[in-house]
PDB file of C-alpha atoms in Angstrom:
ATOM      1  CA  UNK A  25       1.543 -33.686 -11.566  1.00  0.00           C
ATOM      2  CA  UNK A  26       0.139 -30.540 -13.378  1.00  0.00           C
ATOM      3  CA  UNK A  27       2.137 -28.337 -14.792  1.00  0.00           C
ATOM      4  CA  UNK A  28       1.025 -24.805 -15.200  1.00  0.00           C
ATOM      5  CA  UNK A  29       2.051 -22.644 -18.004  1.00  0.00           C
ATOM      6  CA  UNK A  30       3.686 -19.117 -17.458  1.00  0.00           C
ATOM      7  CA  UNK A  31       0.450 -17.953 -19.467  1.00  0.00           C
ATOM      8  CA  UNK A  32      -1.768 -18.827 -16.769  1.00  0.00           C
ATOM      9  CA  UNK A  33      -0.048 -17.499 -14.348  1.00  0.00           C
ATOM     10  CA  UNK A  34      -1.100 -13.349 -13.440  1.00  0.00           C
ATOM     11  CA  UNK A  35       1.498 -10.851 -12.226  1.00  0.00           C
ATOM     12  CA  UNK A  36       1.015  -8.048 -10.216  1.00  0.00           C
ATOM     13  CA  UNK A  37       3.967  -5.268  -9.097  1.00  0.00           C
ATOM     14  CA  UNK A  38       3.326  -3.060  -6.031  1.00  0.00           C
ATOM     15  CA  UNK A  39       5.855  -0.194  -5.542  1.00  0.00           C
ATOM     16  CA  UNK A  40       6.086   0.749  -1.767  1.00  0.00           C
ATOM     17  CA  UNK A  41       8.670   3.305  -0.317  1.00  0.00           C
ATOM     18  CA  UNK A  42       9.404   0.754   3.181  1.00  0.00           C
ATOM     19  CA  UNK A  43       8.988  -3.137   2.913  1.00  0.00           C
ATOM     20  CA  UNK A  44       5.686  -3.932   5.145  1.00  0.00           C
ATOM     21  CA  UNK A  45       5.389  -4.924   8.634  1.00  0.00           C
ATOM     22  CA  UNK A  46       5.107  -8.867   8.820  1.00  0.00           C
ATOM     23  CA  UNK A  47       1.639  -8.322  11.017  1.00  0.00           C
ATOM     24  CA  UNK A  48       0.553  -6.792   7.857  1.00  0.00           C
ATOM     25  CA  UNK A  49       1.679  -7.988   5.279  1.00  0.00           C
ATOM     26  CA  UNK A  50      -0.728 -10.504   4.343  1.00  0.00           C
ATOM     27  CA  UNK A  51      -3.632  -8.141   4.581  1.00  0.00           C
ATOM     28  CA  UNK A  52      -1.732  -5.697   2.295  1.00  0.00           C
ATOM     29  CA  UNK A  53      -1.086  -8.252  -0.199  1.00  0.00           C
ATOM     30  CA  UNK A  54      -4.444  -9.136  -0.205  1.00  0.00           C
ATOM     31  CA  UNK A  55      -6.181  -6.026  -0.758  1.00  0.00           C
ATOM     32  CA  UNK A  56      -4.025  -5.096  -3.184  1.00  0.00           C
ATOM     33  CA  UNK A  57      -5.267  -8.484  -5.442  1.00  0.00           C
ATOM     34  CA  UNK A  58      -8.526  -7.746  -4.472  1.00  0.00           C
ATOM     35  CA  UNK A  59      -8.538  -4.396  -5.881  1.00  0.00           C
ATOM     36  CA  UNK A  60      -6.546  -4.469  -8.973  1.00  0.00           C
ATOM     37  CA  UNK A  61      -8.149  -5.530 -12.194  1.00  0.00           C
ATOM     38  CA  UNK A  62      -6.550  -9.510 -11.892  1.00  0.00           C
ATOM     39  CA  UNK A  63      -9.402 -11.978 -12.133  1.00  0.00           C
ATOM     40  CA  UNK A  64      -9.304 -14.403  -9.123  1.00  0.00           C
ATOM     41  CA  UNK A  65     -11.729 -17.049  -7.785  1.00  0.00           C
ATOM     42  CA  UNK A  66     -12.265 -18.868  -4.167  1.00  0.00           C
ATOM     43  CA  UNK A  67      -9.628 -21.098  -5.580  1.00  0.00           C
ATOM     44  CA  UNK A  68      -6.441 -18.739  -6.145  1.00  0.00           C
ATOM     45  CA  UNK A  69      -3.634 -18.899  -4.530  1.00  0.00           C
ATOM     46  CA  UNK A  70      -0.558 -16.751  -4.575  1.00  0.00           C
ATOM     47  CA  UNK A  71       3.534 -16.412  -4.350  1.00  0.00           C
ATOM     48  CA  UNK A  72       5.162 -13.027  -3.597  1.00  0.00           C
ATOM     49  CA  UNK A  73       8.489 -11.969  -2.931  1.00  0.00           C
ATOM     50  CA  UNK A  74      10.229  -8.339  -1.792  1.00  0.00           C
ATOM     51  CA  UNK A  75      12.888  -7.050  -4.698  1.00  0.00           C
ATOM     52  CA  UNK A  76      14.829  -4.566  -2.260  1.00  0.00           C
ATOM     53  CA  UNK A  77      16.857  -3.192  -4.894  1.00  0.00           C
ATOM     54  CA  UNK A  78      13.791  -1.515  -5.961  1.00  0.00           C
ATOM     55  CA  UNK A  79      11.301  -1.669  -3.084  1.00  0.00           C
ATOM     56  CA  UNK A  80       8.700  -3.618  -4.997  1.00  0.00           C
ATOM     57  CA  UNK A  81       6.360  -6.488  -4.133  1.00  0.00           C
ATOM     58  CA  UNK A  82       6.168  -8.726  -6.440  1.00  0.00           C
ATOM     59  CA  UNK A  83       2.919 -11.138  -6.638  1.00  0.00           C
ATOM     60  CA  UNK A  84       2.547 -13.918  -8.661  1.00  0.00           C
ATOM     61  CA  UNK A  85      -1.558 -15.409  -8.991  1.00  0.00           C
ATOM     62  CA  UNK A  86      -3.153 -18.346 -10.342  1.00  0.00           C
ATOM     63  CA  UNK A  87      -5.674 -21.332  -9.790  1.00  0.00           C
ATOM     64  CA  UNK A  88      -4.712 -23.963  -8.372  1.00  0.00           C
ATOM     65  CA  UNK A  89      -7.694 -26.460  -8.636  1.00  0.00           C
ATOM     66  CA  UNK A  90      -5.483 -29.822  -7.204  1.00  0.00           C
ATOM     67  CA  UNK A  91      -2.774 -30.041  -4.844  1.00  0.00           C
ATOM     68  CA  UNK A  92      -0.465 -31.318  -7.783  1.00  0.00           C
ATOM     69  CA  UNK A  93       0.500 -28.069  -9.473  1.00  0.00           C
ATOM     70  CA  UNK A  94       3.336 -27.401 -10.044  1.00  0.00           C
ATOM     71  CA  UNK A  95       4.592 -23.730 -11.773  1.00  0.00           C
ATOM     72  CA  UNK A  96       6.793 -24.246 -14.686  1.00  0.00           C
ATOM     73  CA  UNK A  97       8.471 -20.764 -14.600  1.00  0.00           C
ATOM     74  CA  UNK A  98       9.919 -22.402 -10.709  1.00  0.00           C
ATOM     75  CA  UNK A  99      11.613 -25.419 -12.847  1.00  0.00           C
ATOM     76  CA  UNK A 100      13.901 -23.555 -15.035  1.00  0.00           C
ATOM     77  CA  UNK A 101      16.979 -23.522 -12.276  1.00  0.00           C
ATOM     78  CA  UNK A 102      16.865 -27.514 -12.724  1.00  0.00           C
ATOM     79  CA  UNK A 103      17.818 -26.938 -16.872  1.00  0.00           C
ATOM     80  CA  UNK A 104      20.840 -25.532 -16.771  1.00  0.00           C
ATOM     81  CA  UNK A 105      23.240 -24.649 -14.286  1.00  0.00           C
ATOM     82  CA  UNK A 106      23.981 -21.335 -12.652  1.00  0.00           C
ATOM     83  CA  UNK A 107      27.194 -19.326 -11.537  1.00  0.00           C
ATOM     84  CA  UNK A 108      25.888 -16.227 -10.110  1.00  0.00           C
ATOM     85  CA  UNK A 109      23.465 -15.891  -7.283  1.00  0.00           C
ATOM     86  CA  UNK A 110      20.590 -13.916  -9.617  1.00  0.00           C
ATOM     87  CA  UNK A 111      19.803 -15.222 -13.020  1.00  0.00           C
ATOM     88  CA  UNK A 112      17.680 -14.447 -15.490  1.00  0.00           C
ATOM     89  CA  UNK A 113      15.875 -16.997 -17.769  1.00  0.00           C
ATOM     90  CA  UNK A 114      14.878 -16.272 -21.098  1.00  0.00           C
ATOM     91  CA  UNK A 115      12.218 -18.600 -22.892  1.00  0.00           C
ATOM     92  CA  UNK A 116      10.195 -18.546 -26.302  1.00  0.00           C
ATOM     93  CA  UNK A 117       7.192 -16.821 -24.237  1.00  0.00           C
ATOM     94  CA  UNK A 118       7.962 -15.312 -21.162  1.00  0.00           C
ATOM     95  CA  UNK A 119      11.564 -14.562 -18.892  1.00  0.00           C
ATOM     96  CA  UNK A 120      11.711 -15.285 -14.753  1.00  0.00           C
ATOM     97  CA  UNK A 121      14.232 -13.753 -13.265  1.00  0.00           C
ATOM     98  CA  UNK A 122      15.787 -15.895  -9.678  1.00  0.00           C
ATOM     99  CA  UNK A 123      17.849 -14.984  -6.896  1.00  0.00           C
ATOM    100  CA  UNK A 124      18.821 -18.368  -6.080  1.00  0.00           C
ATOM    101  CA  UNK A 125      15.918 -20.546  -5.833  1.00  0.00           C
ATOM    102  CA  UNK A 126      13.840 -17.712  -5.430  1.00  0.00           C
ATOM    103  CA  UNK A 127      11.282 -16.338  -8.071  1.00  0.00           C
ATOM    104  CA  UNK A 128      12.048 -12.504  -8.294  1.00  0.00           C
ATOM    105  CA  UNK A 129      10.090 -11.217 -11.002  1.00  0.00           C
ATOM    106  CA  UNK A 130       7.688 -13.171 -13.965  1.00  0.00           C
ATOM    107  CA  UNK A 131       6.574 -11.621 -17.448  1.00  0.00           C
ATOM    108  CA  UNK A 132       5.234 -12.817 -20.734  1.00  0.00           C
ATOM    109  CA  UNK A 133       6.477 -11.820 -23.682  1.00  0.00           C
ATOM    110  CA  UNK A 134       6.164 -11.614 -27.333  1.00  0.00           C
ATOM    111  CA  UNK A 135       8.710 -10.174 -30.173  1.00  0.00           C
ATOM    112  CA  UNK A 136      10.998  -8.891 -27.566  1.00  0.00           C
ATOM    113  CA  UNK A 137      14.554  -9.227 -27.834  1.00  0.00           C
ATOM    114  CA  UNK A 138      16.689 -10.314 -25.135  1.00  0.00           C
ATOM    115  CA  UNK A 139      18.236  -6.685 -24.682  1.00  0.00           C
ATOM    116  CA  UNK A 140      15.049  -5.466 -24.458  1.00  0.00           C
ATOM    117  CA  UNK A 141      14.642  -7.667 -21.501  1.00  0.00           C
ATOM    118  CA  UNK A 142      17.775  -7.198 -19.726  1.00  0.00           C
ATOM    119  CA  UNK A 143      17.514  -3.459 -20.267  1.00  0.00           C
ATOM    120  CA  UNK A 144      13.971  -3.845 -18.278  1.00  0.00           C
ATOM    121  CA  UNK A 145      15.601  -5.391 -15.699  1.00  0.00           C
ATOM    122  CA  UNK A 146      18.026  -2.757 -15.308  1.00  0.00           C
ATOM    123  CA  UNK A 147      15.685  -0.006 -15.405  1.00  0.00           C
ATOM    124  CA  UNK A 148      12.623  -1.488 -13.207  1.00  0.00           C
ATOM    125  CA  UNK A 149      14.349  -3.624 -10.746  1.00  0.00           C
ATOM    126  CA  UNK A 150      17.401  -1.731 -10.278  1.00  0.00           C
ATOM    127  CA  UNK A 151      19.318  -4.760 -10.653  1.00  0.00           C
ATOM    128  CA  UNK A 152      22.898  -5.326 -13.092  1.00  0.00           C
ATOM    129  CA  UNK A 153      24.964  -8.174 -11.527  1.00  0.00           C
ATOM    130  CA  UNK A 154      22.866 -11.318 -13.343  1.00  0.00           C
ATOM    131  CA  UNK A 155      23.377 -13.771 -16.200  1.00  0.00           C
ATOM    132  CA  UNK A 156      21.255 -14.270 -18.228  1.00  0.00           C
ATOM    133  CA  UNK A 157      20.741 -17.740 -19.776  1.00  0.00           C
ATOM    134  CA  UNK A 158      18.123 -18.612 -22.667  1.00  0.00           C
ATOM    135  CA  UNK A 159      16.112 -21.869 -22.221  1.00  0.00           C
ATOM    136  CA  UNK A 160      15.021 -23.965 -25.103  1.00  0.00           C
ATOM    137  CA  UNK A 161      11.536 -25.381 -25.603  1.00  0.00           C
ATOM    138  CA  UNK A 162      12.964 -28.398 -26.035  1.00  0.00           C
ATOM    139  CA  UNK A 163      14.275 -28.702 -22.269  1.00  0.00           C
ATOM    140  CA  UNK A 164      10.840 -27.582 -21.106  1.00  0.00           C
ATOM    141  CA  UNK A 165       9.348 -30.227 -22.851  1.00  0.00           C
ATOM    142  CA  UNK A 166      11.553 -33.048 -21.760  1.00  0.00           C
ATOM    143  CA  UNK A 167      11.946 -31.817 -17.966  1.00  0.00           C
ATOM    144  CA  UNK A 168      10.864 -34.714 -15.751  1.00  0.00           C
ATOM    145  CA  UNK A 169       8.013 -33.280 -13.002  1.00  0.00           C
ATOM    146  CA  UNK A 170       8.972 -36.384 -10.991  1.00  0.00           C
ATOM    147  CA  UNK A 171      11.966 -34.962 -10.281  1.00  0.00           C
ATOM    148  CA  UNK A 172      10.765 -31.464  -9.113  1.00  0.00           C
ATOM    149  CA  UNK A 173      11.464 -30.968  -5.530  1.00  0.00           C
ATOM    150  CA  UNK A 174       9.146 -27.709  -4.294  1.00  0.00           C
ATOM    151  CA  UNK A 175      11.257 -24.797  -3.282  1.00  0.00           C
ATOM    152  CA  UNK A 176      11.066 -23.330  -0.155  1.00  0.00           C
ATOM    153  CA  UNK A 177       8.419 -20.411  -0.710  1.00  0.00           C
ATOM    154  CA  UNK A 178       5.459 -19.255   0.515  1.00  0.00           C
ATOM    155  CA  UNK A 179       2.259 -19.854  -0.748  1.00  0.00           C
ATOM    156  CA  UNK A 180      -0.861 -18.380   0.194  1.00  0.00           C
ATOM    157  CA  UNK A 181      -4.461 -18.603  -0.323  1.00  0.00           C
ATOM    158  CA  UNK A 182      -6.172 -15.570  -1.343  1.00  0.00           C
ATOM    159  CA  UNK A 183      -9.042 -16.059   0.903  1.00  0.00           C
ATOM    160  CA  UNK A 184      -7.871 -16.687   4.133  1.00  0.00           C
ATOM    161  CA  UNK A 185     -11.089 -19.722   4.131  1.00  0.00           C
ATOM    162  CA  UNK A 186     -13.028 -21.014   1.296  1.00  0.00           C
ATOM    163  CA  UNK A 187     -16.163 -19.561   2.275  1.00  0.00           C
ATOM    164  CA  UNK A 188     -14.771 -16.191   3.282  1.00  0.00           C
ATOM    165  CA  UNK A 189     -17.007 -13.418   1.569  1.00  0.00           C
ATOM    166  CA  UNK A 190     -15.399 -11.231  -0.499  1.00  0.00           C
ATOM    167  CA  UNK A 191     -14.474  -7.727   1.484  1.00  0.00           C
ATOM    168  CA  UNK A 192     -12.521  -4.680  -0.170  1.00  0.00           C
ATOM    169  CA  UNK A 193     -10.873  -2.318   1.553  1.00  0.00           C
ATOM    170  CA  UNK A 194     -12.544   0.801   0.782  1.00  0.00           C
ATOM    171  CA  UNK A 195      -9.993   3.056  -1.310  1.00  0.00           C
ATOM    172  CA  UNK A 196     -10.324   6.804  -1.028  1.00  0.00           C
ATOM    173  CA  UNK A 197     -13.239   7.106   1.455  1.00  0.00           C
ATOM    174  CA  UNK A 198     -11.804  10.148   2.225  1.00  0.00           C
ATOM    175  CA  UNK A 199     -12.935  11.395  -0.870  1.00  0.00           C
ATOM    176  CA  UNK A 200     -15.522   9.782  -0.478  1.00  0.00           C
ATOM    177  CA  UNK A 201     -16.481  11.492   2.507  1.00  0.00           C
ATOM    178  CA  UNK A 202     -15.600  15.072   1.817  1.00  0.00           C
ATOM    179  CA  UNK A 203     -18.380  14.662  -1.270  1.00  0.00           C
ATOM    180  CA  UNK A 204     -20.848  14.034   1.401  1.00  0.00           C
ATOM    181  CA  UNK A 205     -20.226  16.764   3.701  1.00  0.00           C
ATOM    182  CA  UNK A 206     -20.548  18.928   0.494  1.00  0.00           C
ATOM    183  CA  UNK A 207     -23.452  18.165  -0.519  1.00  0.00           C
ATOM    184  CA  UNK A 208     -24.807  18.227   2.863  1.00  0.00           C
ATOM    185  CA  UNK A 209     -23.113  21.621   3.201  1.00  0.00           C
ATOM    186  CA  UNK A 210     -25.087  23.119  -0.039  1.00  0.00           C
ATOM    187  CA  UNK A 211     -28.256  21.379   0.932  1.00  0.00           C
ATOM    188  CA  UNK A 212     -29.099  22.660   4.220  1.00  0.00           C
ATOM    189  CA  UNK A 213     -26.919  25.616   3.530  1.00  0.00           C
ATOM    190  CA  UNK A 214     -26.972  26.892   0.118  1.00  0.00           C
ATOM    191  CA  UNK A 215     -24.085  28.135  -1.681  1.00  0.00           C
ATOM    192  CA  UNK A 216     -21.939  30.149   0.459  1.00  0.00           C
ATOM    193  CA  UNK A 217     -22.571  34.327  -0.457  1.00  0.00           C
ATOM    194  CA  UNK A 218     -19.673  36.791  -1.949  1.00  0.00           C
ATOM    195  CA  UNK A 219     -19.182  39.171   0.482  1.00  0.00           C
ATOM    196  CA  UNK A 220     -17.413  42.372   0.003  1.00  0.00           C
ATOM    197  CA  UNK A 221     -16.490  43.284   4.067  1.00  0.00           C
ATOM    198  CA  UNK A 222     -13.442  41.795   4.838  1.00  0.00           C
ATOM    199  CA  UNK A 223     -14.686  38.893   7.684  1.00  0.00           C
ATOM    200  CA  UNK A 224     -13.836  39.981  11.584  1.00  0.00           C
ATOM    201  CA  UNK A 225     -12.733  37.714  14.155  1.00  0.00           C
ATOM    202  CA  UNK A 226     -16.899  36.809  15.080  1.00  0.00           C
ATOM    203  CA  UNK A 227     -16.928  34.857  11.890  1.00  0.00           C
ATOM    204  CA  UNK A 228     -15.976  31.355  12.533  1.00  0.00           C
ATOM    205  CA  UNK A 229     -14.744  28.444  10.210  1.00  0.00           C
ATOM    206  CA  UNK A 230     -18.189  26.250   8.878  1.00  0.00           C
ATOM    207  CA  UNK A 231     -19.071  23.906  11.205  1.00  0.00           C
ATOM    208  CA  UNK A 232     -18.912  21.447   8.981  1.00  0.00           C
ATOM    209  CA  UNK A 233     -14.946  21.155   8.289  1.00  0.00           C
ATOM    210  CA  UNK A 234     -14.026  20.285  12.200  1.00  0.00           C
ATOM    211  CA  UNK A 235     -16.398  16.709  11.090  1.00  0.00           C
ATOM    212  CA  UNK A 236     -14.598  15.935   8.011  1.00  0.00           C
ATOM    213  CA  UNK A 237     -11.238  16.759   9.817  1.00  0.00           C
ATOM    214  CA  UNK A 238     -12.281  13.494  12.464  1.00  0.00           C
ATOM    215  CA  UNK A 239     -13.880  11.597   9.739  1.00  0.00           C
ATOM    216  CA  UNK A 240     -10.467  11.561   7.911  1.00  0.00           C
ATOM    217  CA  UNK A 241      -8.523  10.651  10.775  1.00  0.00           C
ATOM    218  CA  UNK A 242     -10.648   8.142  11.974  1.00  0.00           C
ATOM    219  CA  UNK A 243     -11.025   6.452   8.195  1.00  0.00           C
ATOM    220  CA  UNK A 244      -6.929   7.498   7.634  1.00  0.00           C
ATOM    221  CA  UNK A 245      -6.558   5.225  10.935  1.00  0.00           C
ATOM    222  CA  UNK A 246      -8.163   1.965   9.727  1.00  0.00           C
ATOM    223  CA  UNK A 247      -6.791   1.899   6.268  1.00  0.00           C
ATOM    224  CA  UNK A 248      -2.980   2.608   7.746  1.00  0.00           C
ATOM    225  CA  UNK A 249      -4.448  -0.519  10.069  1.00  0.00           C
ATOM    226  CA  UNK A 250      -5.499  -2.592   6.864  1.00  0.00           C
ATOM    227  CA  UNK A 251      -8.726  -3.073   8.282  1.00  0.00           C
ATOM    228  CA  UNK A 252     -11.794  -4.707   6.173  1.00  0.00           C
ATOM    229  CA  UNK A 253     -14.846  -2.287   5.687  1.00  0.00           C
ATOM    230  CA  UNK A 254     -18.444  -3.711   4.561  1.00  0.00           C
ATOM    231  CA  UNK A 255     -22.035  -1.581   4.305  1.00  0.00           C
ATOM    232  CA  UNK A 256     -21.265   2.008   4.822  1.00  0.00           C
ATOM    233  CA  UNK A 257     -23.651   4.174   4.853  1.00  0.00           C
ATOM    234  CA  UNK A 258     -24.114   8.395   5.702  1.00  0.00           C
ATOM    235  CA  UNK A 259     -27.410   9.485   6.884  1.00  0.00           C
ATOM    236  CA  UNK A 260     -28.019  12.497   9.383  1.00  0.00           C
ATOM    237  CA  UNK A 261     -24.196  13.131  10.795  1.00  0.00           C
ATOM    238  CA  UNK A 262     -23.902   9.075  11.514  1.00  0.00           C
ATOM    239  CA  UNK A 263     -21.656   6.563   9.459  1.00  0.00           C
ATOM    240  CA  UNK A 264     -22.792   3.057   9.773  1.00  0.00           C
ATOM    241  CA  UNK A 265     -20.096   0.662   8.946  1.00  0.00           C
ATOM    242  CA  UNK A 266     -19.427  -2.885   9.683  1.00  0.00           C
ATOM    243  CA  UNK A 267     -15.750  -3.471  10.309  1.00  0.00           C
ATOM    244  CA  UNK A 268     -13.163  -6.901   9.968  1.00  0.00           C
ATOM    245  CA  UNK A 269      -9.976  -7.872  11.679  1.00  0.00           C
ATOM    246  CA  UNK A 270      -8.483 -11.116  12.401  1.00  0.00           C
ATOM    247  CA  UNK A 271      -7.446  -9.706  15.528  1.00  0.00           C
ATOM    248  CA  UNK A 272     -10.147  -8.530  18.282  1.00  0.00           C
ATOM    249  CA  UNK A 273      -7.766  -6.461  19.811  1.00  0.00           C
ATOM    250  CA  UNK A 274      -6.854  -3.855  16.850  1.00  0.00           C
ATOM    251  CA  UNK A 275     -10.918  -3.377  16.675  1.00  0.00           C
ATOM    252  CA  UNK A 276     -11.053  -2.844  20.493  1.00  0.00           C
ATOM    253  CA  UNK A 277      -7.980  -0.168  20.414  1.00  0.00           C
ATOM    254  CA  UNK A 278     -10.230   1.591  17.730  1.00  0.00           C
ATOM    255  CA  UNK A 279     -12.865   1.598  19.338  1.00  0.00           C
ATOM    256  CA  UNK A 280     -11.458   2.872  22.437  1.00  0.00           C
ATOM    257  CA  UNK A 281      -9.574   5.671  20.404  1.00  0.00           C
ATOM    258  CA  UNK A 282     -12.541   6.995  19.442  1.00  0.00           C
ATOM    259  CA  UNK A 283     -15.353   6.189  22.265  1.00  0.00           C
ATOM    260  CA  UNK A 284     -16.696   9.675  21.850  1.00  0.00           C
ATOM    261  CA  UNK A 285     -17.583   9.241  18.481  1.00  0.00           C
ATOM    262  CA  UNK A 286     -18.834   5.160  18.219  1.00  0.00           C
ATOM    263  CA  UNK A 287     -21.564   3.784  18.850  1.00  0.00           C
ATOM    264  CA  UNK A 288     -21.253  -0.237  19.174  1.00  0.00           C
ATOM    265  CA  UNK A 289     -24.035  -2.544  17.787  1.00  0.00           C
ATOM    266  CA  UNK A 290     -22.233  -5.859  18.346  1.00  0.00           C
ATOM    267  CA  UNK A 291     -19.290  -7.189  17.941  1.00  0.00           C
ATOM    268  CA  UNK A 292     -18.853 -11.020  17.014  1.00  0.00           C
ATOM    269  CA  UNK A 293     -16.594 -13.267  16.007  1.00  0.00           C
ATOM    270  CA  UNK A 294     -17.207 -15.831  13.054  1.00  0.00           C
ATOM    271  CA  UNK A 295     -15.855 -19.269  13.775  1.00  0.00           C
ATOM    272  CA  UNK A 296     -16.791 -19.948   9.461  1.00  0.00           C
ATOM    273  CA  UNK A 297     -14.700 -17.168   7.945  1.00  0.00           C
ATOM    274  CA  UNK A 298     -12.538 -16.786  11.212  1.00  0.00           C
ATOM    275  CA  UNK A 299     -12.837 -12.908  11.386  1.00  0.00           C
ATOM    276  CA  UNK A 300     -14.459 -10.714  14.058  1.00  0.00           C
ATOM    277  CA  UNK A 301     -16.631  -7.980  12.916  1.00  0.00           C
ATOM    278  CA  UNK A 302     -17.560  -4.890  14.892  1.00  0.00           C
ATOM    279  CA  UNK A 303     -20.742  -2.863  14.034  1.00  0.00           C
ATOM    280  CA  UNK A 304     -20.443   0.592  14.934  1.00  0.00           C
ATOM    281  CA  UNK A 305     -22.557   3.897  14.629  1.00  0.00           C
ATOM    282  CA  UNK A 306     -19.951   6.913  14.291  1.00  0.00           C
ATOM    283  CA  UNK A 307     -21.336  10.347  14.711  1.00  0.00           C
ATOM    284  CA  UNK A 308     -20.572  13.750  14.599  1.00  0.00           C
TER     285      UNK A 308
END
C-alpha cells in the first residue's frame, strides 16, 4: 500500500448556481480539469463531491500510478472518533473537512491558525454545525494502511481510456466568432461611414449580424450540451469543425436541428477512444 500525501494531491472548486444533470456530469467535471491550470497526465484520476450548502463542486486530482494508493487525507476518520455528522480535521499541513465518511473539501496549509480555518469554512462553504478536531503527526505516522477499508466514493479516470487524445472544450467561441465576422466585415467592407441623414426604413441591419446571431446559437447549443470540439477552422462563410460525444444520438439531434446549415463529412465511431465524431461543414 501507497500512501499519498495531502501535498500531492490538487484541488479544484467549481461554483455552479444548480447541481449538474447526472448525464452530464462527468463531461462537466472533465472539462473543467482540462481547462484549469492543474497539471494532469494519462494517469490521473479524480474524487469529487457536491457541497449543497454552497453549490460548489468540489474535485480532488492526483496520479495514481498502482492500484494500491491509498489518500491519506480519507484516513483521518479512523484516528479519532467523531460525534457530529461533519467534521473538520486539522493537521500540521493541510485540514479535510468530512460529512461522514465523505471528503467535503481538501486544502494545504501553512502558518494558519485554526480560526483562520474554521472562519473559511464558514464563509466559503456556508457551513457552522461541525467539530473540529486537530490530528497529530504522530497518529498519521503510526496509522496501520492494513487496516484501511476504502470508502464508498467515486473515483474516476480523467480520460475516459488511456489512449484517449486530449480534447478541450472550446471556451468562448463566441467571442471567438464575433472577431471573425469583424474582420471579415472591415475587409470586404471597410469601415462603416458617419452619416449625417437620419437612416429611413430602406436601410437594413448588415448582413452580417443575422450569421453571427446562428453561429452563437448553434456554438451556445453544444457547449450547454458539453460537447467535445477539435480543428475549427473559418474560411469563406463555412466553419469546419470536428465534433465528440459518447452518445451518437446527441450528435444526430444536432445535426438535425440545424440541417440547413451542416454539411456532414462522416461520422464514425472509434472503438479505441470509444467516442463518435461527426465532421461537419456549417455555412452561412
Amino acid at each position: 500500500m501507497k500512501l499519498l500525501n495531502a501535498s500531492e494531491i490538487n484541488t479544484l472548486s467549481i461554483k455552479v448556481t444548480e447541481k449538474i444533470h447526472k448525464k452530464n456530469l462527468f463531461k462537466f467535471l472533465r472539462t473543467n480539469i482540462l481547462n484549469s491550470e492543474l497539471s494532469y497526465t494519462k494517469n490521473s484520476f479524480f474524487y469529487y463531491t457536491y457541497i449543497t450548502h454552497s453549490s460548489t463542486y468540489e474535485i480532488f486530482l492526483y496520479d495514481k500510478t498502482t492500484q494500491d494508493i491509498i489518500l491519506e487525507p480519507f484516513i483521518l476518520p479512523y484516528l479519532l472518533s467523531r460525534s457530529k455528522v461533519q467534521s473538520l480535521y486539522i493537521t500540521d499541513s493541510y485540514f479535510a473537512l468530512f460529512e461522514n465518511e465523505s471528503l467535503l473539501c481538501l486544502k494545504n496549509i501553512s502558518n494558519t491558525s485554526d480560526e483562520e480555518i474554521i472562519e473559511y469554512i464558514k464563509q466559503i462553504y456556508k457551513l457552522d454545525d461541525f467539530e473540529v478536531l486537530v490530528v497529530p503527526s504522530s497518529l498519521l505516522n503510526k496509522f496501520d494502511l492494513e487496516k484501511y477499508k476504502a470508502y464508498n466514493q467515486l473515483e474516476v479516470a480523467l480520460y475516459e481510456d488511456k489512449s484517449f487524445v486530449v480534447f478541450t472544450v472550446y471556451l468562448g467561441i463566441s467571442s471567438f466568432l464575433l472577431l471573425l465576422f469583424l474582420m471579415y466585415q472591415f475587409t470586404q467592407n471597410g469601415y462603416p461611414e458617419i452619416q449625417d441623414k437620419p437612416k429611413t426604413n430602406k436601410h437594413k441591419i448588415l448582413p452580417l449580424n443575422k450569421p453571427f446571431e446562428k453561429a452563437h446559437e448553434l456554438f451556445s447549443y453544444i457547449e450547454v450540451n458539453t460537447m467535445y470540439i477539435k480543428k475549427i477552422s473559418y474560411t469563406n462563410n463555412k466553419i469546419k469543425t470536428i465534433l465528440y460525444d459518447t452518445n451518437k444520438q446527441s450528435l444526430l439531434k444536432l445535426l438535425n436541428k440545424y440541417n440547413k446549415n451542416i454539411q456532414l463529412k462522416s461520422l464514425v465511431f472509434s472503438s479505441e477512444n470509444k467516442l463518435y465524431s461527426m465532421d461537419v461543414i456549417i455555412e452561412y
